[in-house]
Coordinates of C-alpha atoms and ligand atoms in Angstrom, one line a residue:
M1 CA 126.3 33.7 255.3
N2 CA 124.9 30.2 254.8
D3 CA 122.3 28.4 256.9
K4 CA 124.8 26.7 259.2
T5 CA 126.3 29.9 260.4
R6 CA 122.9 31.4 261.0
D7 CA 122.4 29.4 264.1
K8 CA 118.8 29.8 265.3
S9 CA 119.5 28.5 268.8
P10 CA 121.1 30.8 271.4
K11 CA 121.9 34.2 269.9
T12 CA 125.4 34.5 268.4
P13 CA 127.9 36.6 270.4
E14 CA 128.2 39.0 267.5
T15 CA 124.5 40.0 267.9
D16 CA 125.1 40.7 271.5
I17 CA 128.2 42.8 270.7
Q18 CA 126.2 44.8 268.2
D19 CA 123.5 45.3 270.7
S20 CA 125.7 46.4 273.5
G21 CA 127.4 48.8 271.0
R22 CA 124.1 50.3 270.3
R23 CA 123.4 50.6 274.0
R24 CA 126.7 52.2 274.6
F25 CA 125.9 54.8 271.9
L26 CA 122.5 55.6 273.3
G27 CA 123.4 55.3 276.9
V28 CA 126.4 57.5 276.7
T29 CA 125.3 59.6 279.6
A30 CA 123.0 57.0 281.2
T31 CA 123.5 56.3 284.9
V32 CA 125.4 53.2 286.1
G33 CA 122.1 51.8 287.4
A34 CA 120.5 52.2 284.0
L35 CA 123.4 50.3 282.4
G36 CA 122.9 47.5 284.8
M37 CA 119.3 47.2 283.6
A38 CA 120.6 47.3 280.0
G39 CA 122.4 44.1 280.9
A40 CA 119.1 42.5 282.0
G41 CA 117.6 43.6 278.7
S42 CA 120.3 41.7 276.7
A43 CA 119.4 38.5 278.6
G44 CA 116.1 38.7 276.8
L45 CA 117.8 39.0 273.4
L46 CA 119.8 35.9 274.1
L47 CA 116.5 33.9 274.2
G48 CA 115.4 34.9 270.7
G49 CA 114.8 31.2 269.6
T50 CA 112.5 30.4 272.4
R51 CA 110.4 33.5 271.8
T52 CA 109.9 32.5 268.1
A53 CA 108.3 29.3 269.3
E54 CA 106.1 31.3 271.7
A55 CA 104.9 33.5 268.9
R56 CA 103.8 30.4 266.9
N57 CA 101.6 29.5 269.8
S58 CA 100.5 32.9 270.7
G59 CA 97.1 31.9 272.0
S60 CA 95.6 35.0 270.4
T61 CA 91.9 35.2 271.0
Q62 CA 91.1 37.3 267.9
D63 CA 91.4 35.9 264.4
Y64 CA 93.9 37.8 262.4
N65 CA 93.4 35.7 259.3
V66 CA 91.2 37.5 256.9
P67 CA 89.5 34.8 254.8
L68 CA 89.9 34.9 251.0
G69 CA 87.7 37.4 249.4
E70 CA 87.0 39.3 252.6
L71 CA 88.1 42.7 253.5
D72 CA 90.1 44.0 256.4
E73 CA 88.5 45.8 259.3
Y74 CA 91.0 48.7 259.4
Y75 CA 93.1 50.8 257.1
G76 CA 96.7 51.1 258.4
F77 CA 98.8 54.0 257.1
W78 CA 102.5 53.4 257.6
S79 CA 105.1 56.1 256.9
G80 CA 107.9 55.0 254.7
G81 CA 110.6 56.9 256.5
H82 CA 113.5 57.8 254.2
S83 CA 111.8 56.1 251.3
G84 CA 109.6 59.2 251.3
E85 CA 106.3 57.4 250.8
V86 CA 103.3 56.2 252.7
R87 CA 102.2 52.5 252.6
V88 CA 98.6 51.4 253.1
F89 CA 98.1 48.1 254.9
G90 CA 94.9 46.1 255.6
V91 CA 94.7 45.4 259.3
P92 CA 94.8 42.8 260.7
S93 CA 95.9 40.8 257.6
M94 CA 98.9 43.1 257.1
R95 CA 98.5 42.8 253.3
E96 CA 100.2 45.8 251.7
I97 CA 97.5 47.3 249.5
M98 CA 99.0 50.5 248.1
R99 CA 102.0 52.8 248.2
I100 CA 101.5 56.5 248.0
P101 CA 104.6 58.3 246.7
I102 CA 104.9 61.7 248.3
F103 CA 108.4 63.1 248.8
N104 CA 110.0 60.5 246.6
H105 CA 109.7 60.1 242.8
C106 CA 107.8 57.0 241.6
S107 CA 108.6 54.9 238.6
A108 CA 105.2 53.3 238.5
S109 CA 102.7 56.2 238.9
G110 CA 104.9 58.9 237.5
W111 CA 104.8 60.9 240.7
G112 CA 107.7 63.4 240.2
T113 CA 107.5 63.0 236.4
T114 CA 104.1 64.3 235.6
N115 CA 103.4 68.0 235.3
E116 CA 100.5 67.5 237.7
S117 CA 102.7 66.1 240.5
K118 CA 105.5 68.7 239.8
R119 CA 102.9 71.5 240.3
I120 CA 102.0 70.0 243.7
M121 CA 105.6 69.5 244.7
G122 CA 106.5 73.1 243.6
D123 CA 110.0 74.2 244.0
S124 CA 110.9 71.3 246.1
H125 CA 110.4 69.0 243.1
R126 CA 114.2 69.2 242.6
F127 CA 114.6 66.9 245.7
P128 CA 114.0 63.3 244.7
N129 CA 114.0 62.2 248.4
G130 CA 112.2 62.7 251.6
D131 CA 112.1 61.4 255.2
A132 CA 108.4 60.8 256.1
H133 CA 107.8 60.0 259.8
H134 CA 104.4 60.9 261.1
P135 CA 101.2 60.2 259.2
H136 CA 98.0 61.4 260.8
V137 CA 94.4 61.3 259.6
S138 CA 92.2 64.4 260.0
Y139 CA 89.6 64.8 262.7
T140 CA 86.2 66.1 263.5
D141 CA 85.4 66.2 267.2
G142 CA 88.3 63.9 268.2
S143 CA 87.3 61.1 265.7
H144 CA 88.9 60.5 262.4
D145 CA 86.9 62.0 259.6
G146 CA 88.9 60.3 256.8
K147 CA 89.3 63.4 254.7
Y148 CA 93.0 63.9 254.6
L149 CA 96.2 62.3 255.8
F150 CA 99.1 64.7 256.7
I151 CA 102.8 63.7 256.9
N152 CA 106.1 65.4 257.6
D153 CA 109.4 65.4 255.6
K154 CA 112.3 65.7 257.9
A155 CA 114.9 65.6 255.0
N156 CA 113.7 68.6 253.1
T157 CA 111.5 70.5 255.7
R158 CA 108.1 69.9 254.1
V159 CA 104.6 68.9 255.1
A160 CA 102.3 67.1 252.6
R161 CA 98.6 66.4 252.5
I162 CA 97.1 63.2 251.0
R163 CA 93.5 63.2 249.8
L164 CA 91.9 60.1 251.2
D165 CA 89.2 59.9 248.4
I166 CA 91.9 59.2 245.8
F167 CA 94.9 58.3 248.0
K168 CA 97.1 60.8 246.3
C169 CA 99.1 63.7 247.6
D170 CA 97.5 67.0 246.6
K171 CA 99.4 69.7 248.5
M172 CA 103.0 70.1 249.7
T173 CA 104.4 73.0 251.7
T174 CA 108.0 73.9 252.4
V175 CA 108.0 75.4 255.9
P176 CA 110.0 78.7 256.2
N177 CA 112.2 79.6 259.2
A178 CA 112.5 75.8 259.9
Q179 CA 114.9 73.0 259.3
A180 CA 113.9 69.3 259.4
I181 CA 110.2 69.0 260.2
H182 CA 109.9 66.1 262.5
G183 CA 107.0 65.8 265.1
L184 CA 103.7 66.4 263.4
R185 CA 100.2 66.1 264.8
L186 CA 96.8 67.5 264.0
Q187 CA 94.3 69.6 265.9
K188 CA 91.7 67.1 267.0
V189 CA 88.9 69.3 268.4
P190 CA 86.7 70.9 267.2
K191 CA 88.3 69.7 263.9
T192 CA 91.6 69.7 262.1
N193 CA 91.9 73.4 261.2
Y194 CA 95.7 73.3 261.9
V195 CA 98.5 70.9 261.2
F196 CA 101.1 71.4 263.9
C197 CA 104.7 70.5 263.3
N198 CA 108.1 70.8 264.9
S199 CA 111.3 72.0 263.3
E200 CA 113.9 69.8 264.9
Y201 CA 117.1 71.7 264.4
I202 CA 118.0 75.1 265.8
T203 CA 119.2 77.5 263.2
P204 CA 120.0 81.2 262.9
K205 CA 116.9 83.4 262.2
P206 CA 117.0 84.3 259.4
N207 CA 119.3 81.5 258.2
D208 CA 120.9 83.4 255.4
G209 CA 124.6 83.1 256.3
R210 CA 124.8 86.2 258.5
H211 CA 125.2 84.3 261.7
L212 CA 127.0 81.0 261.4
D213 CA 129.3 80.6 264.4
N214 CA 127.1 81.9 267.1
P215 CA 124.8 79.1 268.4
E216 CA 123.4 81.6 271.0
E217 CA 121.5 83.0 268.1
Y218 CA 120.1 79.7 267.0
W219 CA 116.4 78.9 267.6
T220 CA 113.7 76.6 266.4
V221 CA 110.1 77.1 265.6
W222 CA 106.8 75.3 266.1
S223 CA 104.4 75.8 263.2
A224 CA 100.7 75.8 262.6
I225 CA 99.7 75.1 258.9
D226 CA 96.2 75.8 257.8
A227 CA 94.8 72.3 256.9
E228 CA 92.7 73.6 254.0
T229 CA 95.1 76.0 252.2
M230 CA 98.3 74.3 253.5
E231 CA 99.8 77.7 254.1
V232 CA 101.8 78.4 257.2
A233 CA 99.4 80.3 259.5
W234 CA 101.9 81.2 262.2
Q235 CA 105.0 80.0 264.0
V236 CA 106.3 80.2 267.6
L237 CA 110.0 80.7 268.4
V238 CA 111.2 78.1 270.9
D239 CA 114.3 77.3 273.0
G240 CA 116.0 74.0 272.3
N241 CA 115.4 71.3 269.7
L242 CA 111.8 70.2 269.2
D243 CA 111.3 66.4 268.8
N244 CA 107.8 64.9 269.0
M245 CA 104.4 66.5 269.8
D246 CA 100.7 66.0 270.2
A247 CA 97.6 68.1 270.6
D248 CA 94.9 67.7 273.3
Y249 CA 91.2 66.8 273.1
T250 CA 90.0 70.3 274.1
G251 CA 91.5 72.2 271.2
K252 CA 93.3 74.5 273.7
Y253 CA 96.8 73.0 274.1
A254 CA 99.5 71.2 272.3
A255 CA 102.8 69.9 273.7
S256 CA 106.2 69.0 272.4
T257 CA 109.2 67.3 273.8
C258 CA 112.2 69.5 273.7
Y259 CA 115.8 68.3 274.1
N260 CA 119.0 70.2 274.1
S261 CA 117.8 72.8 276.5
E262 CA 121.3 74.3 276.4
R263 CA 121.1 74.8 272.7
A264 CA 124.3 73.0 272.1
V265 CA 125.6 72.0 268.6
H266 CA 127.7 69.0 269.6
Q267 CA 126.2 65.7 270.7
A268 CA 128.1 65.4 274.0
D269 CA 126.9 68.9 275.1
M270 CA 123.4 68.2 274.0
M271 CA 123.1 65.3 276.4
A272 CA 124.8 67.1 279.3
P273 CA 121.8 68.7 281.2
E274 CA 120.0 66.6 283.7
R275 CA 116.6 67.9 282.5
D276 CA 115.0 68.9 279.3
W277 CA 111.5 70.1 278.7
V278 CA 108.0 69.6 277.5
V279 CA 106.9 72.8 275.9
I280 CA 103.2 73.5 276.2
F281 CA 101.6 75.8 273.6
N282 CA 98.5 77.9 274.4
I283 CA 96.8 78.0 271.0
E284 CA 94.3 80.8 271.9
R285 CA 97.1 83.0 273.2
I286 CA 99.2 82.5 270.1
E287 CA 96.3 83.4 267.9
E288 CA 95.6 86.5 269.9
A289 CA 99.3 87.6 269.6
V290 CA 99.0 87.1 265.9
R291 CA 95.8 89.2 265.8
N292 CA 97.4 91.9 267.8
G293 CA 100.4 92.1 265.5
D294 CA 102.7 90.9 268.4
Y295 CA 105.1 89.0 266.2
M296 CA 108.3 89.0 264.2
T297 CA 109.1 88.0 260.7
F298 CA 112.2 86.5 259.2
E299 CA 111.8 84.6 255.9
G300 CA 108.8 86.0 254.1
D301 CA 105.9 87.4 256.1
T302 CA 105.0 84.4 258.2
P303 CA 104.2 85.7 261.7
V304 CA 106.6 84.3 264.3
V305 CA 105.4 84.8 267.9
D306 CA 108.0 84.8 270.6
G307 CA 107.5 81.6 272.7
R308 CA 110.9 81.4 274.3
K309 CA 111.1 80.7 278.0
G310 CA 109.2 83.3 280.0
S311 CA 106.7 84.2 277.2
A312 CA 103.0 84.3 277.7
V313 CA 102.2 81.8 275.0
T314 CA 104.2 78.8 276.2
R315 CA 105.2 77.1 279.4
Y316 CA 108.3 74.9 279.8
V317 CA 107.9 71.9 282.1
P318 CA 111.2 70.4 283.1
I319 CA 111.3 66.6 282.7
P320 CA 114.2 64.1 282.7
K321 CA 116.7 64.5 280.0
S322 CA 116.3 63.9 276.2
P323 CA 112.6 63.1 276.1
H324 CA 111.3 61.7 272.8
G325 CA 107.8 60.6 272.0
L326 CA 104.7 62.5 273.2
N327 CA 101.3 60.9 273.0
T328 CA 98.0 62.2 274.3
S329 CA 96.0 59.6 276.2
T330 CA 92.8 58.8 274.4
D331 CA 90.7 59.7 277.5
G332 CA 92.0 63.2 277.0
K333 CA 93.6 63.4 280.5
Y334 CA 97.4 63.3 279.9
F335 CA 100.2 64.3 277.6
I336 CA 102.6 61.4 278.1
A337 CA 106.3 62.1 277.3
A338 CA 108.7 59.3 277.0
G339 CA 112.1 59.7 278.7
K340 CA 114.4 58.0 276.2
L341 CA 117.5 58.4 278.2
S342 CA 115.5 58.2 281.4
P343 CA 113.6 55.0 282.3
T344 CA 110.5 57.0 283.0
V345 CA 107.6 58.6 281.2
S346 CA 106.2 61.9 282.4
M347 CA 102.4 62.2 282.7
I348 CA 101.3 65.8 282.3
E349 CA 97.7 66.4 283.5
I350 CA 95.9 68.5 280.9
D351 CA 93.3 69.7 283.4
R352 CA 96.0 71.5 285.3
L353 CA 97.3 73.5 282.3
D354 CA 94.8 76.4 282.8
A355 CA 96.3 76.9 286.2
L356 CA 99.8 76.7 284.8
F357 CA 99.1 79.4 282.3
A358 CA 97.3 81.5 284.9
D359 CA 100.5 81.3 287.0
E360 CA 98.6 79.7 289.9
L361 CA 101.2 76.9 290.4
D362 CA 104.4 77.4 292.4
D363 CA 106.3 75.1 290.1
P364 CA 105.7 74.1 286.5
R365 CA 106.4 70.5 287.6
D366 CA 103.1 70.7 289.5
V367 CA 101.4 69.6 286.3
I368 CA 103.1 66.3 286.5
A369 CA 100.5 63.7 287.6
A370 CA 103.1 60.9 287.7
E371 CA 106.5 59.9 286.4
P372 CA 106.4 56.1 286.4
E373 CA 109.5 54.1 285.8
L374 CA 108.8 51.6 283.0
G375 CA 112.1 50.2 281.7
L376 CA 115.0 51.2 279.5
G377 CA 114.7 53.5 276.5
P378 CA 111.0 54.4 276.5
L379 CA 110.2 56.0 273.2
H380 CA 106.5 56.1 272.4
T381 CA 103.1 55.3 274.1
T382 CA 99.8 54.1 272.7
Y383 CA 96.5 53.3 274.4
D384 CA 93.6 50.7 274.4
G385 CA 90.8 53.0 275.6
R386 CA 90.4 50.9 278.8
G387 CA 92.9 52.9 280.9
N388 CA 96.0 51.0 279.9
A389 CA 99.0 52.5 278.2
Y390 CA 101.6 50.6 276.1
T391 CA 105.1 52.0 275.9
T392 CA 108.0 50.9 273.7
L393 CA 111.3 50.2 275.4
Y394 CA 113.9 50.6 272.8
L395 CA 116.9 49.3 274.8
D396 CA 115.0 46.5 276.5
S397 CA 113.3 45.4 273.2
Q398 CA 110.0 45.2 274.9
I399 CA 106.5 46.7 275.1
V400 CA 105.4 47.4 278.6
K401 CA 101.7 47.5 279.3
W402 CA 100.8 49.6 282.3
D403 CA 97.8 51.1 284.2
M404 CA 97.7 54.9 284.0
E405 CA 95.6 55.5 287.1
K406 CA 97.6 53.0 289.2
A407 CA 100.8 54.8 288.1
V408 CA 99.3 58.1 289.4
R409 CA 98.3 56.4 292.7
N410 CA 101.8 55.0 293.1
W411 CA 103.3 58.4 292.5
Q412 CA 101.0 59.7 295.2
G413 CA 102.6 57.2 297.6
E414 CA 100.2 54.3 297.5
D415 CA 101.8 50.9 297.4
V416 CA 100.3 49.7 294.1
D417 CA 102.0 48.1 291.1
Y418 CA 101.2 49.7 287.8
I419 CA 103.2 47.4 285.5
I420 CA 100.8 44.8 284.0
Q421 CA 103.1 43.0 281.5
K422 CA 106.3 43.3 279.6
L423 CA 106.4 41.6 276.2
D424 CA 109.5 40.9 274.2
V425 CA 109.5 42.3 270.7
H426 CA 112.1 41.7 267.9
Y427 CA 114.0 44.0 268.1
Q428 CA 114.3 47.6 269.4
P429 CA 110.9 49.2 269.0
G430 CA 110.4 52.8 268.1
H431 CA 106.8 53.8 267.7
N432 CA 103.9 51.6 268.6
H433 CA 100.3 52.0 267.6
A434 CA 97.0 50.5 268.6
T435 CA 93.9 50.5 266.5
L436 CA 92.2 53.9 266.6
A437 CA 94.5 55.0 269.4
E438 CA 95.1 58.5 268.1
S439 CA 91.4 59.3 268.5
K440 CA 88.9 59.2 271.3
D441 CA 87.6 55.9 269.7
A442 CA 90.6 53.7 270.7
D443 CA 89.1 50.2 270.7
G444 CA 92.0 48.2 272.2
K445 CA 92.1 45.4 269.6
W446 CA 95.5 45.3 267.8
L447 CA 98.8 46.9 268.6
F448 CA 101.8 47.2 266.4
S449 CA 105.3 47.4 267.5
L450 CA 107.4 49.1 264.9
N451 CA 110.8 47.5 265.5
K452 CA 113.9 49.0 264.0
H453 CA 115.7 45.7 263.6
S454 CA 114.7 42.3 262.4
K455 CA 118.0 40.3 262.5
D456 CA 117.0 36.6 262.4
R457 CA 113.2 37.0 261.8
F458 CA 113.2 36.8 258.0
L459 CA 115.2 35.1 255.2
P460 CA 118.5 36.9 255.0
V461 CA 118.8 39.4 252.1
G462 CA 122.4 40.6 252.6
P463 CA 123.8 43.2 255.0
L464 CA 120.7 45.5 254.9
H465 CA 117.8 44.2 256.9
A466 CA 114.1 44.9 256.8
E467 CA 112.5 46.5 259.8
N468 CA 110.0 44.3 261.6
D469 CA 106.4 45.5 262.4
Q470 CA 104.9 43.1 264.9
M471 CA 101.2 42.7 265.5
I472 CA 100.1 42.1 269.0
D473 CA 96.6 41.1 270.2
I474 CA 95.7 43.4 273.0
S475 CA 92.0 42.5 273.3
G476 CA 92.5 40.3 276.4
E477 CA 94.3 40.8 279.7
E478 CA 97.6 39.6 278.3
M479 CA 99.4 40.9 275.2
K480 CA 99.9 38.1 272.6
L481 CA 102.4 38.5 269.8
V482 CA 100.8 37.1 266.7
H483 CA 102.6 38.2 263.5
D484 CA 105.8 39.7 262.0
T485 CA 105.6 41.9 258.9
P486 CA 108.9 42.9 257.3
T487 CA 108.9 46.6 256.2
F488 CA 111.4 48.6 254.2
A489 CA 113.1 51.8 255.3
E490 CA 111.5 52.9 257.6
P491 CA 108.1 53.0 259.2
H492 CA 108.6 55.4 262.1
D493 CA 105.0 55.7 262.8
A494 CA 101.6 54.5 261.6
V495 CA 97.9 55.3 262.1
I496 CA 95.1 52.8 262.0
V497 CA 91.5 53.8 261.4
R498 CA 88.3 51.9 260.8
R499 CA 87.5 51.1 257.2
D500 CA 84.1 52.9 257.4
Q501 CA 86.0 56.1 258.2
I502 CA 87.5 56.2 254.7
N503 CA 85.4 57.0 251.6
T504 CA 87.2 56.4 248.4
S505 CA 86.3 57.3 244.7
Q506 CA 86.3 54.4 242.3
I507 CA 87.2 56.6 239.3
Y508 CA 88.3 60.2 238.9
S509 CA 85.8 62.9 238.6
R510 CA 86.4 64.9 235.4
D511 CA 86.5 68.1 237.5
D512 CA 89.2 66.8 239.8
P513 CA 91.5 69.8 240.8
T514 CA 94.6 67.6 240.3
F515 CA 94.4 68.1 236.5
A516 CA 92.4 71.3 236.3
E517 CA 95.4 73.3 235.2
T518 CA 96.2 70.8 232.4
I519 CA 92.6 71.1 231.2
A520 CA 92.8 74.9 231.2
M521 CA 96.0 74.6 229.1
A522 CA 94.1 72.4 226.6
E523 CA 91.2 74.8 226.5
A524 CA 93.5 77.6 225.7
D525 CA 94.8 75.5 222.8
G526 CA 91.2 75.0 221.7
V527 CA 91.3 71.3 222.6
D528 CA 88.6 69.2 224.3
V529 CA 90.7 66.5 225.9
E530 CA 87.7 64.1 226.1
R531 CA 87.2 64.1 222.4
D532 CA 90.2 65.5 220.5
N533 CA 93.4 63.9 219.4
K534 CA 95.5 66.8 218.3
I535 CA 99.0 68.3 218.0
I536 CA 99.5 71.9 218.8
R537 CA 102.8 73.4 217.5
D538 CA 104.0 76.5 219.3
G539 CA 107.5 77.2 218.0
N540 CA 109.7 74.4 219.4
K541 CA 107.0 73.6 222.0
V542 CA 104.8 70.8 220.9
R543 CA 101.7 69.7 222.8
V544 CA 100.3 66.3 221.9
Y545 CA 96.8 65.6 223.2
M546 CA 95.4 62.1 223.0
T547 CA 92.8 59.9 224.6
S548 CA 93.0 56.3 225.7
V549 CA 90.3 53.7 225.6
A550 CA 91.2 50.1 226.2
P551 CA 93.1 48.9 224.2
T552 CA 94.2 51.9 222.1
F553 CA 95.6 55.4 222.4
G554 CA 93.7 57.9 220.3
M555 CA 96.9 58.8 218.4
E556 CA 99.1 56.0 217.1
E557 CA 101.9 58.3 215.8
F558 CA 103.0 61.8 216.0
K559 CA 105.9 63.7 214.5
V560 CA 108.2 66.3 216.1
K561 CA 111.6 67.8 215.4
Q562 CA 114.8 67.0 217.2
G563 CA 115.2 69.5 220.1
D564 CA 111.4 70.1 220.5
E565 CA 110.0 70.3 224.0
V566 CA 107.1 67.8 223.9
T567 CA 104.2 67.8 226.3
V568 CA 102.1 64.7 226.0
V569 CA 98.6 65.0 227.6
V570 CA 96.6 61.8 227.8
T571 CA 93.0 61.4 229.0
N572 CA 91.7 58.0 230.0
L573 CA 88.1 57.9 228.8
D574 CA 87.4 54.5 230.3
R575 CA 84.9 54.6 233.1
V576 CA 85.4 51.1 234.4
E577 CA 86.7 50.7 237.9
D578 CA 90.3 49.3 237.9
L579 CA 90.8 50.0 234.2
T580 CA 94.1 52.0 234.5
H581 CA 96.3 52.6 231.5
G582 CA 99.8 54.0 231.5
F583 CA 101.9 56.1 229.2
C584 CA 105.5 55.2 228.8
M585 CA 107.8 56.9 226.2
T586 CA 110.7 54.6 225.6
D587 CA 114.2 55.9 226.1
H588 CA 113.0 59.3 227.5
G589 CA 112.5 58.6 231.2
I590 CA 108.8 59.2 230.9
S591 CA 106.1 56.9 232.4
F592 CA 102.9 57.7 234.2
E593 CA 99.6 56.3 235.4
L594 CA 96.2 57.0 233.8
S595 CA 93.4 55.9 236.1
P596 CA 89.8 55.8 234.8
Q597 CA 88.7 59.3 233.9
Q598 CA 92.1 60.8 234.7
T599 CA 94.1 63.3 232.6
A600 CA 97.8 63.3 233.1
S601 CA 100.7 64.9 231.3
A602 CA 104.5 65.0 231.1
T603 CA 107.0 67.2 229.3
F604 CA 110.4 66.2 227.9
V605 CA 112.8 67.1 225.2
A606 CA 112.9 65.0 222.1
D607 CA 116.7 65.3 221.9
K608 CA 117.5 62.2 219.7
P609 CA 116.3 61.7 216.1
G610 CA 114.6 58.4 215.3
V611 CA 111.6 56.3 216.0
Y612 CA 110.5 55.9 219.6
W613 CA 107.6 53.6 220.6
Y614 CA 105.3 54.6 223.4
Y615 CA 103.2 52.0 225.1
C616 CA 100.7 51.4 227.9
N617 CA 102.3 49.9 231.0
W618 CA 99.4 49.0 233.2
F619 CA 97.9 45.8 232.1
C620 CA 94.4 46.8 230.9
H621 CA 93.1 44.4 228.3
A622 CA 93.8 41.2 226.3
L623 CA 95.4 43.5 223.7
H624 CA 97.3 45.5 226.3
M625 CA 100.7 44.5 224.8
E626 CA 99.5 46.0 221.5
M627 CA 98.5 49.4 223.0
G628 CA 101.1 51.8 221.8
G629 CA 102.3 54.1 219.1
R630 CA 105.3 55.8 217.6
M631 CA 106.9 59.2 218.1
L632 CA 108.9 60.1 215.0
V633 CA 111.7 62.6 215.7
E634 CA 113.1 64.3 212.6
P635 CA 116.7 65.3 212.7
A636 CA 117.3 69.0 213.3
Ligands
RUQ701 S1 110.3 59.5 265.9 S2 111.2 56.3 266.9 CU1 110.6 60.2 264.0 CU2 108.3 59.5 265.7 CU3 110.3 58.1 267.5
CUA702 CU1 96.1 50.3 228.3 CU2 97.5 48.6 229.1

C-alpha cells in the first residue's frame, strides 16, 4: 500500500467494514439497542484524522518530556502477551528500558538456553512460548513493596515470579488441575502471601482422558500460590469459566468474573444466558476448610476445596452476561466488574460481603451498590484516587471517566449525572492503567489505554500492525491524550509503580541463588569458579570452567571429542556496573549473558568435528571484538 492509498482524511470504508465485522462478532447476542449504539461508536472512528490533530494540541498540563540525562518518575511493567515476556518502560517518557524474557526463549540473554534458566522453567522448558497477560507487583499493607512481580501464562498454564532486584524470573510454577491461567492478582493486605489466579477453561477433573464427552463433569479452579515458595497452596472448584479477578484491601475477599454459567463448550451456547456471575471467595473459610481436611485431590496432592454454587466458601453474584475485567477501587470500597456484552459495570460493595456470607441478605444482588451504564464493550477500569473511575469501552473505542459516588446516588434514584467525559482512543482499548492505581497510593497523574489496534497511527509495516498504548494526562478535570506508543504482541495489562518503590542491584552478588546449583557442581568438581580455568572430563561429559575479565576469557581454547556433551560454565569476574559479557559458541545455538559477578552455563553436544570459535557478544571493551577462543572438536 503506498502513501496515496493510505488517505489520512476521512476513514476509508474498508476500515469501517472491518470494524463493523468486529462488532458483529462480539455483539453476536447483543440487543438491538446496543447495536444502535455501536453505530454511534463508528461515527467516532470516521473522524480519526481530526483527533490526530487534537492529540498534537493536547493541552496537557503535566510535562511528559523527560529531559536528556534525567530519569523517569515511574517504572511501568507491561506484559508482552503471546510474546511471553515482560517489558519495562520509563513513565512518562515511554522509553522501553528492558525486556524480561519469561515464558519465551531469548536469543540475547540466553533465557531458555542456560542451565540456570532451564532449572527455573523446569519441565515446562520444552514449551518455547507463553501468553503473559497480567503483571502485578507485590504488596505490603496495600502499597507496592517492589520485591517481586508475578505474571500468568495462559498458553501453558503457568505462573512466574520476577525478582525486582535483578529484573529476572526466578520461579515458575505449572498449576495442576487447571488449564489456561488467565486472571491473576495478588493478596494486597497484610502483604502478598498469596498469588491468586484463575484457570479459564473448564476441564474434566482429573483431566486424564477418562471423561471427554461429558461437559457436565467439567469444572474450573481458582488457585492460591504461596508467593515465597511458589507452590500451589490450595485451589477452589468453581462453576463456569473464570476470567479476570482482583483481591480486596482487607485481605478477606477476592472476586472473579465468571462467564459461561451454563458450562457450555460451544461459543453460541456460552453467550446464551442473560446473566453470568461474579464469584466471591472467602479466604478465611477456604483456609479453614483446608485445615480441617475438607477437600478433594485430583492431580497430585493439591487440596481442592469445593466452591461450587451453594458452598460455604464462595458466593455467586449474578451480573449481566459475559463480564470481563474486575478491578478493586483504590479506596477499597468496590469490586468493579465490566459488562463486556452489557453496557454496564457492576459495583459490588465490599462492606456488604460479611453480611452476604452470613446469609443475612435476601438476594446476593443486594451487594450491588450500582450498575451504571457507561457505553459499549466495557472491559477494564482504573482509578485516580480522587473518586473517579476510568473504564475502557472496546466497541466505542473510548475511555469513559465517571464519578463512582454519583453513580451510586443515581442508582438509588437521584437525578445526577455520573459520566464526566468520554475520550476517543485509537483503537479498541482492552486494559487501562493509571499510575499506582493497583495500590492504595493511586496518584491520578497518567493513564494508559492499551489499545488492541493501531491502524493509521504509525508507519505501515505490512499486514501485521502494532498495538497502540496511549498516554493520557488525568491530572486535571479533563483527560488529555498526549502520546502514542507502538507495542508488539500484546500488552494486555500493565502496572505502574513509583521509582522509589523499586530497589535494584547494580551487579550480582556471588551468593545469588540463581547460580547456586552451578557453583555446587563446580565445587563437586573441585573447581573454584572465581579463580580456576579448568576442564573436567567425566566419560563423554566434559565440563569447561572459565572466567571472563574484559577483554578476555580465562580460556582461549579447549579440546573435546565429537559426540561429547559439553557444559561451558563462565564466571564474569568484572565488578564494574554495566560491564556485561556474553558467551556465544558459533554454530551450536548457544549464547548467553554474563552480567558483572554472574556465573552462567549451557550444555550442548559437540556433534561436528572441526574448529569452532566462541566469542563475547555484549560490547564490553575496546577489544571486545577480540574477546574469544576456539573449541577444537576431534573426530570420533
Ligand atoms: S484480559 S483485554 Cu487477558 Cu486482562 Cu482484558
Ligand atoms: Cu566481553 Cu564483549
